[in-house]
Short mmCIF file of C-alpha atoms in Angstrom, two decimals:
data_model
loop_
_atom_site.label_atom_id
_atom_site.label_comp_id
_atom_site.label_asym_id
_atom_site.label_seq_id
_atom_site.Cartn_x
_atom_site.Cartn_y
_atom_site.Cartn_z
CA MET A 82 111.65 15.44 58.98
CA LEU A 83 109.10 18.13 59.78
CA LEU A 84 110.26 21.50 58.77
CA GLN A 85 109.92 24.08 61.18
CA GLN A 86 111.53 27.32 59.40
CA LEU A 87 112.48 28.13 55.95
CA GLN A 88 114.67 31.19 54.97
CA LEU A 89 115.62 32.13 51.54
CA SER A 90 117.62 35.17 50.01
CA ASN A 91 117.48 36.20 46.15
CA PHE A 92 115.45 33.50 45.09
CA ARG A 93 113.59 33.71 42.04
CA ILE A 94 111.78 37.13 42.80
CA ILE A 95 112.02 36.88 46.23
CA GLU A 96 114.72 39.07 47.53
CA SER A 97 114.41 38.01 51.14
CA ALA A 98 111.94 35.79 53.07
CA ARG A 99 111.50 33.93 56.53
CA LEU A 100 108.71 31.58 57.07
CA SER A 101 108.72 30.71 60.84
CA ASP A 102 106.63 28.25 63.09
CA LEU A 103 105.76 26.16 60.07
CA ALA A 104 102.76 23.61 60.80
CA ALA A 105 102.00 20.16 59.57
CA VAL A 106 99.62 21.96 56.98
CA ASN A 107 100.71 25.29 55.42
CA LEU A 108 98.91 27.35 53.01
CA ILE A 109 100.28 30.11 50.84
CA SER A 110 97.99 32.36 48.85
CA GLY A 111 98.84 34.77 46.61
CA ARG A 112 98.02 36.04 42.74
CA ASN A 113 99.72 34.52 39.76
CA GLY A 114 103.33 35.35 39.55
CA SER A 115 103.64 36.57 42.82
CA GLY A 116 106.01 33.99 44.06
CA LYS A 117 104.04 31.31 45.84
CA THR A 118 105.03 28.55 43.65
CA SER A 119 108.68 29.82 44.25
CA LEU A 120 108.56 28.94 47.99
CA LEU A 121 107.63 25.40 46.96
CA GLU A 122 110.48 25.34 44.74
CA ALA A 123 112.81 26.61 47.45
CA ILE A 124 111.74 23.71 49.81
CA HIS A 125 112.26 21.20 46.72
CA VAL A 126 115.82 22.89 46.35
CA LEU A 127 116.47 22.66 49.84
CA GLY A 128 115.62 18.89 50.01
CA HIS A 129 116.95 17.61 46.73
CA GLY A 130 119.50 20.29 45.62
CA ARG A 131 117.73 20.96 42.31
CA SER A 132 114.22 22.59 41.14
CA PHE A 133 111.56 20.80 40.02
CA ARG A 134 110.54 23.49 37.80
CA THR A 135 113.87 23.75 35.49
CA ARG A 136 117.45 22.10 35.28
CA LYS A 137 118.86 25.60 34.59
CA TRP A 138 119.81 26.46 38.22
CA GLN A 139 120.87 29.98 37.24
CA ARG A 140 117.30 30.79 36.73
CA LEU A 141 116.69 30.56 40.32
CA VAL A 142 119.34 33.37 41.17
CA ARG A 143 117.10 36.85 41.63
CA TYR A 144 117.72 39.22 38.74
CA ASP A 145 121.19 41.36 39.14
CA GLN A 146 122.19 38.95 42.19
CA ALA A 147 125.53 36.69 42.76
CA GLY A 148 123.53 33.77 43.95
CA PHE A 149 120.93 32.51 46.20
CA LEU A 150 121.10 30.94 49.91
CA ILE A 151 118.11 28.82 51.29
CA THR A 152 118.17 27.54 54.86
CA GLY A 153 115.87 25.42 56.76
CA VAL A 154 115.22 24.11 60.18
CA GLY A 155 113.63 20.98 61.00
CA ARG A 156 113.17 17.96 63.38
CA ASN A 157 113.12 14.29 63.14
CA SER A 158 113.78 11.51 65.37
CA ARG A 159 117.47 12.40 65.64
CA GLY A 160 116.68 15.82 66.79
CA GLU A 161 116.84 19.25 65.40
CA GLN A 162 118.31 19.23 62.06
CA ARG A 163 119.82 22.47 60.14
CA ILE A 164 119.93 22.72 56.44
CA GLY A 165 121.64 25.34 53.96
CA ILE A 166 122.42 25.25 50.18
CA GLU A 167 123.83 27.95 48.47
CA ARG A 168 124.47 28.37 44.80
CA ARG A 169 126.49 31.25 43.16
CA LEU A 170 126.83 31.78 39.33
CA ALA A 171 130.70 32.27 39.74
CA ASP A 172 130.72 28.75 40.99
CA PRO A 173 129.20 25.54 39.23
CA SER A 174 129.00 23.59 42.38
CA PRO A 175 126.73 24.00 45.28
CA THR A 176 127.62 24.60 48.61
CA VAL A 177 125.46 22.09 51.04
CA ARG A 178 125.39 22.08 55.07
CA LEU A 179 123.71 19.71 57.53
CA ASN A 180 124.17 21.09 60.91
CA GLY A 181 127.47 22.87 59.89
CA GLU A 182 128.99 19.98 58.31
CA SER A 183 129.63 20.21 54.53
CA LEU A 184 127.86 17.45 52.57
CA ARG A 185 129.29 15.94 49.34
CA ALA A 186 126.22 14.61 47.63
CA THR A 187 122.73 16.10 47.68
CA SER A 188 121.25 12.36 48.14
CA GLU A 189 121.96 13.14 51.94
CA LEU A 190 119.49 15.87 52.01
CA ALA A 191 116.97 13.68 49.78
CA ALA A 192 117.03 11.10 52.62
CA LEU A 193 116.00 13.52 55.20
CA MET A 194 112.97 14.91 53.19
CA PRO A 195 111.19 12.70 51.02
CA ILE A 196 109.29 15.09 48.73
CA GLN A 197 106.32 14.48 47.01
CA ILE A 198 105.02 16.97 44.31
CA LEU A 199 101.71 17.32 42.89
CA ASP A 200 101.56 20.52 40.18
CA SER A 201 100.19 21.11 36.67
CA ALA A 202 103.40 19.39 35.17
CA GLY A 203 102.45 15.98 37.00
CA PHE A 204 100.88 14.77 33.90
CA SER A 205 104.22 13.99 32.50
CA LEU A 206 104.67 11.35 34.86
CA LEU A 207 102.13 9.33 32.53
CA GLU A 208 102.56 11.10 29.25
CA GLY A 209 106.40 11.56 29.65
CA PRO A 210 108.87 9.37 28.64
CA PRO A 211 109.88 6.07 30.77
CA GLU A 212 112.43 8.20 32.82
CA TYR A 213 109.65 9.81 34.43
CA ARG A 214 108.16 6.61 35.72
CA ARG A 215 111.55 4.95 36.50
CA GLN A 216 112.05 8.00 38.88
CA LEU A 217 108.69 7.60 40.61
CA LEU A 218 109.58 3.87 41.49
CA ASP A 219 113.14 4.61 42.50
CA TRP A 220 112.16 7.38 44.85
CA ALA A 221 110.30 4.56 46.76
CA VAL A 222 113.09 2.41 46.79
CA PHE A 223 115.69 5.07 47.76
CA HIS A 224 114.29 6.23 50.75
CA VAL A 225 113.20 2.65 51.83
CA GLU A 226 116.88 1.24 50.88
CA PRO A 227 119.01 4.02 50.63
CA SER A 228 122.45 2.60 50.98
CA ARG A 229 121.96 -0.41 49.03
CA PHE A 230 120.11 1.38 46.13
CA LEU A 231 122.66 4.20 45.92
CA GLN A 232 125.62 2.09 45.92
CA ALA A 233 123.92 -0.36 43.19
CA TRP A 234 122.99 2.73 41.04
CA ARG A 235 125.98 4.55 41.23
CA ARG A 236 128.18 1.29 40.24
CA TYR A 237 125.72 0.47 37.62
CA GLN A 238 125.73 4.03 36.06
CA LYS A 239 129.54 3.84 36.27
CA ALA A 240 129.49 0.50 34.14
CA LEU A 241 127.14 1.51 31.71
CA LYS A 242 129.10 4.72 30.91
CA GLN A 243 132.27 2.70 30.43
CA ARG A 244 130.63 -0.04 28.39
CA ASN A 245 128.77 2.76 26.23
CA ALA A 246 131.97 4.24 25.51
CA LEU A 247 133.69 0.81 24.64
CA LEU A 248 130.69 0.25 22.26
CA ARG A 249 131.31 3.57 20.61
CA SER A 250 134.96 2.86 19.99
CA ASN A 251 136.13 2.17 16.13
CA ARG A 252 137.38 -1.05 17.02
CA VAL A 253 135.47 -2.58 20.03
CA ASP A 254 137.64 -4.83 21.97
CA ARG A 255 135.29 -7.55 23.39
CA GLN A 256 137.60 -8.59 26.11
CA ALA A 257 137.73 -5.04 27.48
CA LEU A 258 133.75 -5.27 27.60
CA SER A 259 133.59 -8.28 29.52
CA PRO A 260 134.42 -6.79 33.31
CA TRP A 261 131.80 -3.75 32.84
CA THR A 262 129.14 -6.48 31.30
CA ASP A 263 129.64 -8.60 34.48
CA GLU A 264 129.49 -5.31 36.68
CA LEU A 265 126.33 -4.08 34.62
CA ALA A 266 124.75 -7.56 35.23
CA VAL A 267 125.33 -7.70 38.81
CA GLN A 268 124.07 -4.26 39.87
CA GLY A 269 121.33 -4.25 37.42
CA GLU A 270 119.86 -7.58 38.68
CA LEU A 271 120.11 -5.96 42.26
CA ILE A 272 118.32 -2.84 41.13
CA HIS A 273 115.53 -4.88 39.50
CA GLU A 274 114.99 -6.90 42.62
CA LEU A 275 115.05 -3.83 45.00
CA ARG A 276 112.34 -2.05 42.42
CA THR A 277 110.19 -5.49 42.28
CA VAL A 278 110.07 -5.65 46.10
CA GLN A 279 108.63 -2.05 46.57
CA LEU A 280 106.71 -2.09 43.10
CA GLU A 281 104.74 -5.46 44.91
CA ARG A 282 103.89 -3.32 48.27
CA LEU A 283 103.02 -0.17 46.20
CA LEU A 284 100.42 -1.38 43.75
CA PRO A 285 97.86 -2.81 46.04
CA LEU A 286 98.12 0.71 47.85
CA LEU A 287 97.84 2.46 44.39
CA VAL A 288 94.46 0.47 43.73
CA GLU A 289 93.23 1.62 47.27
CA MET A 290 93.95 5.20 47.14
CA HIS A 291 92.97 5.39 43.33
CA ALA A 292 89.54 3.93 44.57
CA ALA A 293 89.31 6.56 47.38
CA LEU A 294 89.82 9.40 45.25
CA ASN A 295 87.29 8.40 43.00
CA SER A 296 84.52 6.70 45.21
CA GLY A 297 81.92 9.11 43.98
CA VAL A 298 82.18 8.19 40.46
CA SER A 299 79.05 6.59 39.12
CA VAL A 300 81.20 3.81 37.09
CA PRO A 301 84.53 2.81 38.53
CA VAL A 302 87.76 3.03 36.33
CA GLU A 303 90.12 0.30 37.03
CA VAL A 304 93.85 0.83 36.46
CA VAL A 305 96.50 -1.80 35.70
CA VAL A 306 100.24 -1.40 35.98
CA ASP A 307 102.59 -3.71 34.20
CA TYR A 308 106.41 -3.36 34.81
CA TYR A 309 108.67 -3.89 32.25
CA PRO A 310 112.02 -4.17 33.94
CA GLY A 311 114.18 -3.16 30.80
CA TRP A 312 114.68 -6.74 29.28
CA ASN A 313 112.53 -9.67 28.74
CA ARG A 314 113.54 -11.24 32.12
CA GLU A 315 111.32 -14.09 31.68
CA ARG A 316 113.28 -15.64 29.29
CA ASN A 317 116.96 -14.48 30.08
CA ALA A 318 119.01 -13.21 33.27
CA LEU A 319 120.49 -9.76 32.11
CA ARG A 320 124.10 -11.08 31.73
CA ALA A 321 122.73 -13.82 29.13
CA LYS A 322 120.85 -11.22 27.38
CA LEU A 323 123.64 -8.84 26.97
CA ASP A 324 126.06 -11.62 25.83
CA MET A 325 123.17 -12.60 23.16
CA GLU A 326 122.72 -9.06 21.91
CA ILE A 327 126.45 -7.96 22.05
CA ASP A 328 126.73 -7.62 18.30
CA ARG A 329 123.24 -5.38 18.18
CA ASP A 330 124.86 -3.21 20.97
CA ILE A 331 128.12 -2.90 18.84
CA GLU A 332 126.17 -1.98 15.84
CA LEU A 333 123.99 0.63 17.86
CA GLY A 334 127.09 1.95 19.87
CA TYR A 335 124.86 1.87 23.32
CA THR A 336 123.80 -0.66 25.85
CA ARG A 337 119.94 -1.42 24.83
CA ASP A 338 119.05 -3.77 27.73
CA GLY A 339 119.07 -3.26 31.40
CA PRO A 340 117.20 -1.51 34.26
CA HIS A 341 118.12 1.79 32.86
CA ARG A 342 115.27 0.98 30.11
CA ALA A 343 112.70 0.15 32.53
CA ASP A 344 109.16 1.49 32.48
CA LEU A 345 105.81 1.41 34.09
CA ARG A 346 103.04 0.88 31.57
CA VAL A 347 99.65 2.03 33.03
CA ARG A 348 96.52 0.99 31.08
CA SER A 349 92.83 0.98 31.73
CA ALA A 350 90.46 -1.51 29.81
CA GLY A 351 93.42 -2.76 27.67
CA GLN A 352 94.49 0.98 26.74
CA SER A 353 97.07 3.23 27.95
CA VAL A 354 95.50 5.72 30.38
CA VAL A 355 96.97 8.78 28.50
CA GLU A 356 94.76 7.83 25.39
CA VAL A 357 91.19 7.04 27.28
CA PHE A 358 91.32 9.48 30.37
CA SER A 359 90.36 12.78 30.91
CA ARG A 360 92.68 15.68 32.23
CA GLY A 361 90.89 15.16 35.59
CA GLN A 362 91.17 11.27 35.63
CA LEU A 363 95.13 11.71 34.91
CA LYS A 364 95.54 14.09 37.56
CA SER A 365 93.66 11.99 39.88
CA LEU A 366 95.53 8.96 39.04
CA VAL A 367 98.78 10.92 39.56
CA ALA A 368 97.71 11.81 42.80
CA ALA A 369 96.80 8.36 43.64
CA PHE A 370 100.69 7.51 43.04
CA ARG A 371 101.80 10.25 45.09
CA LEU A 372 99.67 9.10 47.91
CA SER A 373 100.12 5.64 47.66
CA GLN A 374 104.14 5.97 47.90
CA ALA A 375 103.66 7.95 50.76
CA LYS A 376 101.72 5.46 52.39
CA LEU A 377 104.09 2.82 51.78
CA LEU A 378 106.97 5.04 53.46
CA ARG A 379 104.62 5.41 56.53
CA GLN A 380 105.06 1.69 56.74
CA TYR A 381 108.58 1.84 57.29
CA GLY A 382 108.00 4.96 59.79
CA ILE A 383 109.17 7.44 57.22
CA LYS A 384 106.90 10.60 56.73
CA SER A 385 106.75 12.67 53.54
CA VAL A 386 106.65 16.14 52.58
CA PHE A 387 103.98 17.31 50.00
CA LEU A 388 104.50 20.14 47.89
CA VAL A 389 100.87 20.81 46.09
CA ASP A 390 100.65 23.69 43.67
CA ASP A 391 97.36 24.69 42.37
CA LEU A 392 95.25 21.69 43.53
CA ALA A 393 92.22 22.94 41.97
CA ALA A 394 93.30 22.89 38.26
CA GLU A 395 91.82 19.63 36.69
CA LEU A 396 90.43 18.30 39.83
CA ASP A 397 86.75 18.63 40.95
CA SER A 398 85.87 19.86 44.44
CA ASP A 399 84.97 16.31 45.31
CA ARG A 400 88.30 14.68 44.61
CA ARG A 401 90.14 17.77 46.23
CA ALA A 402 88.27 17.08 49.06
CA ARG A 403 89.01 13.35 48.90
CA PHE A 404 92.78 13.88 48.26
CA ILE A 405 93.23 16.30 51.25
CA GLY A 406 91.37 13.98 53.53
CA GLU A 407 93.62 11.08 52.45
CA LEU A 408 96.75 13.12 52.90
CA LEU A 409 95.73 14.11 56.58
CA LYS A 410 95.30 10.53 57.23
CA LEU A 411 99.23 9.96 56.49
CA ASP A 412 100.16 12.56 59.06
CA CYS A 413 102.63 14.32 56.47
CA GLN A 414 103.57 17.97 56.45
CA SER A 415 102.31 19.61 53.58
CA PHE A 416 102.57 22.69 51.34
CA PHE A 417 99.54 24.06 49.50
CA THR A 418 99.22 27.02 47.18
CA ALA A 419 96.10 28.83 46.19
CA ILE A 420 95.37 32.22 44.85
CA ASN A 421 92.87 32.67 47.68
CA GLU A 422 93.42 31.23 51.07
CA SER A 423 89.61 30.62 50.95
CA ASP A 424 89.91 28.20 47.97
CA LEU A 425 91.59 25.63 50.54
CA SER A 426 91.30 26.78 53.98
CA ASN A 427 87.70 25.16 54.56
CA SER A 428 88.67 21.93 53.26
CA PHE A 429 90.93 21.08 56.42
CA GLY A 430 88.20 20.60 58.86
CA SER A 431 89.71 21.46 62.49
CA THR A 432 93.19 20.90 61.30
CA MET A 433 95.45 23.54 62.46
CA ILE A 434 96.81 25.59 59.41
CA LYS A 435 99.78 27.92 58.87
CA MET A 436 98.84 30.59 56.31
CA PHE A 437 101.04 32.89 54.41
CA HIS A 438 100.23 35.33 51.66
CA VAL A 439 102.63 36.42 48.69
CA GLU A 440 102.69 39.66 46.96
CA HIS A 441 105.33 40.94 44.60
CA GLY A 442 107.86 38.41 46.14
CA ARG A 443 107.03 39.54 49.79
CA VAL A 444 105.74 36.84 52.13
CA THR A 445 103.59 38.06 54.94
CA PRO A 446 102.16 35.54 57.88
CA LEU A 447 98.49 35.55 58.13
CA PRO A 448 96.79 35.43 61.40
#
């Protein structure tokens, strides 16, 4: 979906703002602390129902206010789409609307706006726990197979929760465990299958994008990605593995094997990239992951939305130019932040750019 208009009130330090006539490329400038990253955050909340900067949504509410409201107008193949999300301190649940109708789940918003983020915290994709890399893989799976994946994931999580609760009980009833183990195995194998299909399509695109971003490097660096499904699937199907390790799971009090333990292990020259890559190389690799995912979705006719905060951090001018060049080829909508608009505005060639300036939480369109 192409976002055409964004409006927010009482969000972070922004009392009120309206961004109209949004373009394919949008550049937001302003000093550090001015509120420019809050605009990217608002778009993410609108598209996902949550922030990419904090898990405590209360921090998003402007000081001394009762709540915040974000609305957006966009267009996709089904026509105009009007989205709204409101959160109030007195109510733990968000109010989410699409074209005037209340939504029960924010996943419906996520399907409308496949958002990719590239910011200073992006290193966590490679340096953080396996959960972050599972999320990266599942992002593509969800947008390509939304109904199948979401149903399988919800059923898997329910079965996992029930099985773990039984495993923690004082006297484990093995007969009561059986139906939840059955469900866990069926849905777990399906999740593994869906992940594997998309990963096989993603990895060649990752190699291509990583090479494109580093085409000027004198000594090319190869990257190898190994997928660990969460158990040794070459030896056993998931149900067989769960049965084999039942005594261990009872002792631990939780289910140790399954797709909830999956990981992408990223190596170069036989070592983890976290150990051998510079900060610039790591950010370049994260950027390649984001671009390759967006290119994968374009093969299904789906356009992503990129939120790029402070591209200059850790990336040299050559890699920045190559990143922007590859992004423009994907025909995705993008929102960039920079301290000065001149830092990036010359990098887009003849592409039409919509520019805004933010100062003390006030947003002004630039000519």
